[in-house]
Short mmCIF file of C-alpha atoms in Angstrom, two decimals:
data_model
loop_
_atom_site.label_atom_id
_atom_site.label_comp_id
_atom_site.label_asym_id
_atom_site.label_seq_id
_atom_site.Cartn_x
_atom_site.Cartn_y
_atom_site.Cartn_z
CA UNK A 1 1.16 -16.52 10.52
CA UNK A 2 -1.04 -13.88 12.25
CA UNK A 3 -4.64 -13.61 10.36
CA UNK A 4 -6.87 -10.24 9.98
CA UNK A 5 -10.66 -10.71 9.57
CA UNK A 6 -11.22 -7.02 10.56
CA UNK A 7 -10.91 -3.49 9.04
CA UNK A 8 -10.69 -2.05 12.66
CA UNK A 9 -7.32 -4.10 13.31
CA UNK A 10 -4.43 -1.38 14.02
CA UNK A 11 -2.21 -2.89 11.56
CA UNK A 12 -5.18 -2.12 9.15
CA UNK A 13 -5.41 1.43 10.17
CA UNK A 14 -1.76 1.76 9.83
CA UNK A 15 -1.47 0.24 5.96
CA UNK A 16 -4.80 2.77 5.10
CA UNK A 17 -2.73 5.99 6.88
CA UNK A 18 0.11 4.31 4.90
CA UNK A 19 -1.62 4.56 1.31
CA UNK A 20 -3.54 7.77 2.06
CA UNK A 21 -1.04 10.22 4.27
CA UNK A 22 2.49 11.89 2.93
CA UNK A 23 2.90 12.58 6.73
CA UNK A 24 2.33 9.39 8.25
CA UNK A 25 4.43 7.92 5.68
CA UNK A 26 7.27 10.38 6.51
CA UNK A 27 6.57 9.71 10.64
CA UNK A 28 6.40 6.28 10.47
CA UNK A 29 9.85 5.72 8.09
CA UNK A 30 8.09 3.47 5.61
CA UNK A 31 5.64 3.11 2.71
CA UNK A 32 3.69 0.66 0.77
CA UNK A 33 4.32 -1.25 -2.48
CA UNK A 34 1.29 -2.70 -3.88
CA UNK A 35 1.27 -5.85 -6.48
CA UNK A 36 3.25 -8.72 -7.51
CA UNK A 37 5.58 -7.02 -10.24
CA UNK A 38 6.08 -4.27 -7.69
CA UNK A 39 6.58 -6.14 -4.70
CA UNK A 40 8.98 -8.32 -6.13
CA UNK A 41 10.71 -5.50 -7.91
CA UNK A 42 11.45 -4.02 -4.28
CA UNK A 43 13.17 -7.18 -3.23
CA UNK A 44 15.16 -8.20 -5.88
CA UNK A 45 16.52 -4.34 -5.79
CA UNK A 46 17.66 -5.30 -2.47
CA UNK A 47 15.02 -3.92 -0.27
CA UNK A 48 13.92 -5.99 2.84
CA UNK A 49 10.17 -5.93 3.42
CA UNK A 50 8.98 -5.23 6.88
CA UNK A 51 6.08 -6.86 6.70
CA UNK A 52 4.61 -8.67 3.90
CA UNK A 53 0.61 -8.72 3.04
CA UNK A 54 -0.78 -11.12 1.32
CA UNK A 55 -4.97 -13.25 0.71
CA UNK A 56 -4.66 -17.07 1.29
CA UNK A 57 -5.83 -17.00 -2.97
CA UNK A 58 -2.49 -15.11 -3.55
CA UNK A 59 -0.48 -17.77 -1.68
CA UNK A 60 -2.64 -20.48 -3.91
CA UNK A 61 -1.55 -18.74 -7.03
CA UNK A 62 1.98 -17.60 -7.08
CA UNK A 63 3.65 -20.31 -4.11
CA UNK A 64 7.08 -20.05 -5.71
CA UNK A 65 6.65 -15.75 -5.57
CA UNK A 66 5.09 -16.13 -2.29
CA UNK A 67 8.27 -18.05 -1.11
CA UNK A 68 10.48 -15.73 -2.16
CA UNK A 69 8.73 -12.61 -0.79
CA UNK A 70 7.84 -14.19 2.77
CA UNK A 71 11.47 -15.16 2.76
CA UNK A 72 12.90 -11.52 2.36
CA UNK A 73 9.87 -10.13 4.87
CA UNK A 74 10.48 -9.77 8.69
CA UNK A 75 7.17 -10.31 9.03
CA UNK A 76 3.63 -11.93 7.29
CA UNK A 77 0.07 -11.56 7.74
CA UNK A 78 -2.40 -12.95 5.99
CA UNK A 79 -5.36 -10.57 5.07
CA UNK A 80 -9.04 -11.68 4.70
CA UNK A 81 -9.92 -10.60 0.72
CA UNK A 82 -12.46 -8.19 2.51
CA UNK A 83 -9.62 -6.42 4.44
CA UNK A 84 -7.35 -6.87 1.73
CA UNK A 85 -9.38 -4.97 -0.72
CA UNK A 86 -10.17 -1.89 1.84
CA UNK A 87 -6.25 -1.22 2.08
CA UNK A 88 -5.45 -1.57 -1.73
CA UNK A 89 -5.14 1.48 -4.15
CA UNK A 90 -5.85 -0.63 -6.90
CA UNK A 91 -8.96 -1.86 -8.27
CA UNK A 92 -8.91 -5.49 -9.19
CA UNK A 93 -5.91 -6.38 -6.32
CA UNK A 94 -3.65 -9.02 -6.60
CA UNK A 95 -3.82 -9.97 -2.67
CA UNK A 96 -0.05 -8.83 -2.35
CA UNK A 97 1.78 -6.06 -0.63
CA UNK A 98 4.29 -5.35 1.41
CA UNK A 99 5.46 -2.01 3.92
CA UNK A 100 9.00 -0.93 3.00
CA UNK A 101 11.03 1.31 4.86
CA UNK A 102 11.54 5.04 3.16
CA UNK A 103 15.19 4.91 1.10
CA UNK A 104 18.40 6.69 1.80
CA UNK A 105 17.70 9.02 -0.85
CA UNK A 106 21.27 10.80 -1.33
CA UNK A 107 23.20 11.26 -4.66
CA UNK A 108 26.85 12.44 -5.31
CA UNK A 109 26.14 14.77 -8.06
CA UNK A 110 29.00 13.90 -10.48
CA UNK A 111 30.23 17.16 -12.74
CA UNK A 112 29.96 14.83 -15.84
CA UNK A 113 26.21 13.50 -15.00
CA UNK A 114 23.33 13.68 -16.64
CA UNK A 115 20.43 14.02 -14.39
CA UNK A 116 16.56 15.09 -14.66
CA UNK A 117 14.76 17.62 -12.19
CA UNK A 118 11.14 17.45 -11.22
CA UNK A 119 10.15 20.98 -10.00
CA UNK A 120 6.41 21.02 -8.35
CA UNK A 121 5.25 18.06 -10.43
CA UNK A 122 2.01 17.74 -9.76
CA UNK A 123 0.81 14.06 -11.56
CA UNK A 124 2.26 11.06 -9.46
CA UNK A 125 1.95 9.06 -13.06
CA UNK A 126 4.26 11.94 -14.32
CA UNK A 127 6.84 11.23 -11.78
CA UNK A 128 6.78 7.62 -11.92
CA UNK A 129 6.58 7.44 -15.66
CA UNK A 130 9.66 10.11 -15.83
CA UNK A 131 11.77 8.26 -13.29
CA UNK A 132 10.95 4.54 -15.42
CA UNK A 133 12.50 6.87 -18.79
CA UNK A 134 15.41 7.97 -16.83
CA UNK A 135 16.62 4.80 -15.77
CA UNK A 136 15.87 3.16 -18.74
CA UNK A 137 18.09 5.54 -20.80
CA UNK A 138 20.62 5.70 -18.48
CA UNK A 139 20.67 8.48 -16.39
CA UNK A 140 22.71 9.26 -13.48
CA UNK A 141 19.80 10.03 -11.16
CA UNK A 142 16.72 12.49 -10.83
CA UNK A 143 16.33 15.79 -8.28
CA UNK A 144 12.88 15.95 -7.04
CA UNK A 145 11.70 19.81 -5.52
CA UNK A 146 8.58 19.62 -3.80
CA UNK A 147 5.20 18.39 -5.85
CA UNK A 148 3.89 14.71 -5.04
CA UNK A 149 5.76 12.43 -2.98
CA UNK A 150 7.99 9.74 -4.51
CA UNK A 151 6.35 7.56 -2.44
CA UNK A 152 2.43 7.88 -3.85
CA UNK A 153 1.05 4.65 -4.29
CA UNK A 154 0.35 5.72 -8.44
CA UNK A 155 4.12 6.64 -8.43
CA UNK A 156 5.76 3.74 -7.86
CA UNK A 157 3.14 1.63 -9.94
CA UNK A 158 3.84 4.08 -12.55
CA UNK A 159 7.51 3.40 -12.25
CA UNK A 160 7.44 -0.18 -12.71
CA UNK A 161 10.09 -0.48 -10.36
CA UNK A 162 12.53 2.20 -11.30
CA UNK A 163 12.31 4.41 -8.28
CA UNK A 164 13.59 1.30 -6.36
CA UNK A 165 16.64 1.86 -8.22
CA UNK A 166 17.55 4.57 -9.60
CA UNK A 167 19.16 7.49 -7.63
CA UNK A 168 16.66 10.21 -6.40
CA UNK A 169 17.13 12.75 -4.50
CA UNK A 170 14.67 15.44 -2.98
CA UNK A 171 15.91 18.53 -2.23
CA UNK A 172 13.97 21.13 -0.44
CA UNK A 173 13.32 24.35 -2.59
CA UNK A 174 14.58 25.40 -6.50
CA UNK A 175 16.92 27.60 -5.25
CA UNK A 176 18.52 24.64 -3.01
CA UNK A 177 18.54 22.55 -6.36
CA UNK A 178 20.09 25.02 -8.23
CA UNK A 179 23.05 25.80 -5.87
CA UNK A 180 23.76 22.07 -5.66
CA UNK A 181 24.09 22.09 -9.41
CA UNK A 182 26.80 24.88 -9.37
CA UNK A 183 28.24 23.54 -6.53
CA UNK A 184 28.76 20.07 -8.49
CA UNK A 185 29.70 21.88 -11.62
CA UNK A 186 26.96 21.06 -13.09
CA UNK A 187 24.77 23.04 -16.05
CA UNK A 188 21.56 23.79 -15.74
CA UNK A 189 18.99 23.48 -18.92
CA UNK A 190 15.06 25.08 -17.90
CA UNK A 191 12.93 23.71 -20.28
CA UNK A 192 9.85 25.95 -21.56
CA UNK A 193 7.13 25.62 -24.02
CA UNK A 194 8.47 29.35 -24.97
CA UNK A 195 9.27 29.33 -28.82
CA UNK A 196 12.04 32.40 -28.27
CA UNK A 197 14.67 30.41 -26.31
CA UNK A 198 17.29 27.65 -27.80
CA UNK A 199 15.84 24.68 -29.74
CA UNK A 200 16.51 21.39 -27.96
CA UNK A 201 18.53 19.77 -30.82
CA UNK A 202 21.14 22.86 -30.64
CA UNK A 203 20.71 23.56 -26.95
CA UNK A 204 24.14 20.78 -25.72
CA UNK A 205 22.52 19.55 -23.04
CA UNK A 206 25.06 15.74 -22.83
CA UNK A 207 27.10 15.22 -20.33
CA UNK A 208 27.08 17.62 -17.32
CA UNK A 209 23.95 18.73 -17.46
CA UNK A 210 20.64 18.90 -15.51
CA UNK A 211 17.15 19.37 -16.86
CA UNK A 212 14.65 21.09 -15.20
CA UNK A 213 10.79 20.01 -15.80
CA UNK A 214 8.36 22.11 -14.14
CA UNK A 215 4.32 21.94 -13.26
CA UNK A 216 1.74 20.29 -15.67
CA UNK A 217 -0.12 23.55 -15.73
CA UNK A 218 2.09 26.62 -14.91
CA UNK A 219 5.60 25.02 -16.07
CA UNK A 220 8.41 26.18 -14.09
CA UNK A 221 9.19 29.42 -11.99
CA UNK A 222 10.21 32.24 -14.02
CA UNK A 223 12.99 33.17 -11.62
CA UNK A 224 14.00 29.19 -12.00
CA UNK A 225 13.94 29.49 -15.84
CA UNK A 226 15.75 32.64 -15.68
CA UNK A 227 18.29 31.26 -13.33
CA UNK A 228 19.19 28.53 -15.24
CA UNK A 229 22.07 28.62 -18.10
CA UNK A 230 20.37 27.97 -20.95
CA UNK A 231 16.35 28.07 -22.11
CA UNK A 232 15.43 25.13 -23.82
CA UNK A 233 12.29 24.21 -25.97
CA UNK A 234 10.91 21.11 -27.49
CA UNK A 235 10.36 22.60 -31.39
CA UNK A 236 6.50 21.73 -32.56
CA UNK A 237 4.90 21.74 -35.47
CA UNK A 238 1.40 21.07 -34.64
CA UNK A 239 -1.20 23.66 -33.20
CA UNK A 240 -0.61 22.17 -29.26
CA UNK A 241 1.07 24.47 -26.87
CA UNK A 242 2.67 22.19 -25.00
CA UNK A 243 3.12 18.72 -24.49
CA UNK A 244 2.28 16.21 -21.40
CA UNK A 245 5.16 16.68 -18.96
CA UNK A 246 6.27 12.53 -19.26
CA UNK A 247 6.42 13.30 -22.83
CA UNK A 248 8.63 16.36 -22.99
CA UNK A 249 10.70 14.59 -20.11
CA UNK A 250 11.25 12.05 -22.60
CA UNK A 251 11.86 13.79 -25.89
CA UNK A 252 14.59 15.91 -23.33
CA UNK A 253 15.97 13.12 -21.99
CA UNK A 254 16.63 11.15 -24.92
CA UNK A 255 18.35 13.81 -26.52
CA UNK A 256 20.60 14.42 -23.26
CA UNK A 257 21.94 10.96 -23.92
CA UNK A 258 21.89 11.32 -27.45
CA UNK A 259 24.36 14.54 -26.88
CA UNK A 260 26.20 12.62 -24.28
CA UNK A 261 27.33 9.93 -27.56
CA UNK A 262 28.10 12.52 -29.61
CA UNK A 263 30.33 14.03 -27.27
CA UNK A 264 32.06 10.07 -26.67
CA UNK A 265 32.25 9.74 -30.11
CA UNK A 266 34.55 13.19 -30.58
CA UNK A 267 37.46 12.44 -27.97
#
């Protein structure tokens, strides 16, 4: 197994551009997942490492995860804790990661889906946290138009996994998201902190439907909101304008599915 004592190696320079650079990720084809949980998330969701990173105190510790890892990778290289710590985007490391190579991200929009759309999310956490929601309630897949990458270090931490599996797709402008909804036969929901438009528990956003989540701060488009078929807002009783977008992903979410069993339960 090749061993790096220096922070001037290439393959150093390369994890760094890796972590820090939407670009170099995008030129290069690959990415980096950082951590134990995350790293074997990746490969028991049936992605094959390209080269796995790890400190000889991380091989010490976990042999058995080690194993398993170096056994998926194409590749190892042991990194000095020194070196180790100048690539990681976390602060107390585990001495683990590995460089994946960027998904086939493609989804066949189904007319009786229920999927979630980012829209210029700004937050990595956001995106992760929304995308570890979806796929734990059971949604058919998430439409991501422009914002942070899906590949941000803080994402996929924040994701615990999910965006390894569950169906994303980016799509290059609102207006491009929104066509592929009609095209699929799908209706659109824009959610808004505006009190004036539908309440979510009367809005009938189950099956065949897409909601669309917009910026932290400025919330969606108006020409996206006022594109959409229906208006939706999150009803609150409290003096806060609006909630943290994870939160009113969730709340929206939850009731998508919870429309989609009422709508089971009246065939």
């Amino acid at each position: 197994m090749e061993r790096i004592t220096s922070v001037k190696n290439d393959r150093v320079k390369h994890l760094i551009r890796l972590r820090d650079s939407v670009r170099h990720r995008t030129l290069s084809g690959c990415f980096i997942a950082e951590g134990l949980r995350l790293c074997t998330d990746a490969v028991r969701s049936g992605l094959r490492p390209c080269t796995l990173y790890v400190t000889a105190a991380f091989m010490g510790r976990h042999p058995e995860a080690y194993e398993m890892l170096a056994g998926a990778a194409e590749d190892c290289v042991e990194l000095a804790p020194e070196v180790f710590s100048r690539v990681a985007d976390t602060a107390s490391p585990q001495g683990v990661l590995c460089v994946l190579p960027i998904l086939d991200r493609q989804i066949a929009l189904r007319s009786t889906g229920r999927y979630i759309a980012l829209v210029e999310l700004a937050d990595p956490a956001n995106l992760g946290a929304i995308s570890r929601t979806a796929e734990a309630l059971g949604l058919d897949g998430m439409l991501v138009s422009g914002g942070c990458d899906l590949y941000n270090p803080k994402a996929l931490r924040s994701s615990m996994g999910a965006l390894f599996r569950l169906p994303v797709q980016q799509v290059e402008s609102p207006r491009t998201l929104l066509s592929l909804c009609k095209i699929s036969g799908l209706k659109t929901f824009a959610s808004t902190p505006r009190d004036t438009v539908t309440p979510l528990s009367v809005c009938g956003c189950g099956v065949g439907s897409v909601m669309l989540i917009g910026n932290e701060a400025n919330g969606l488009p108006l020409q996206v909101v006022d594109a959409c078929d229906v208006q939706v807002t999150i009803p609150m009783a409290g003096r806060a304008e609006s909630l943290n977008a994870a939160a009113a992903a969730a709340i929206l979410m939850y009731e998508m599915m919870n429309d989609q069993a009422t709508d089971a339960g009246s065939d």
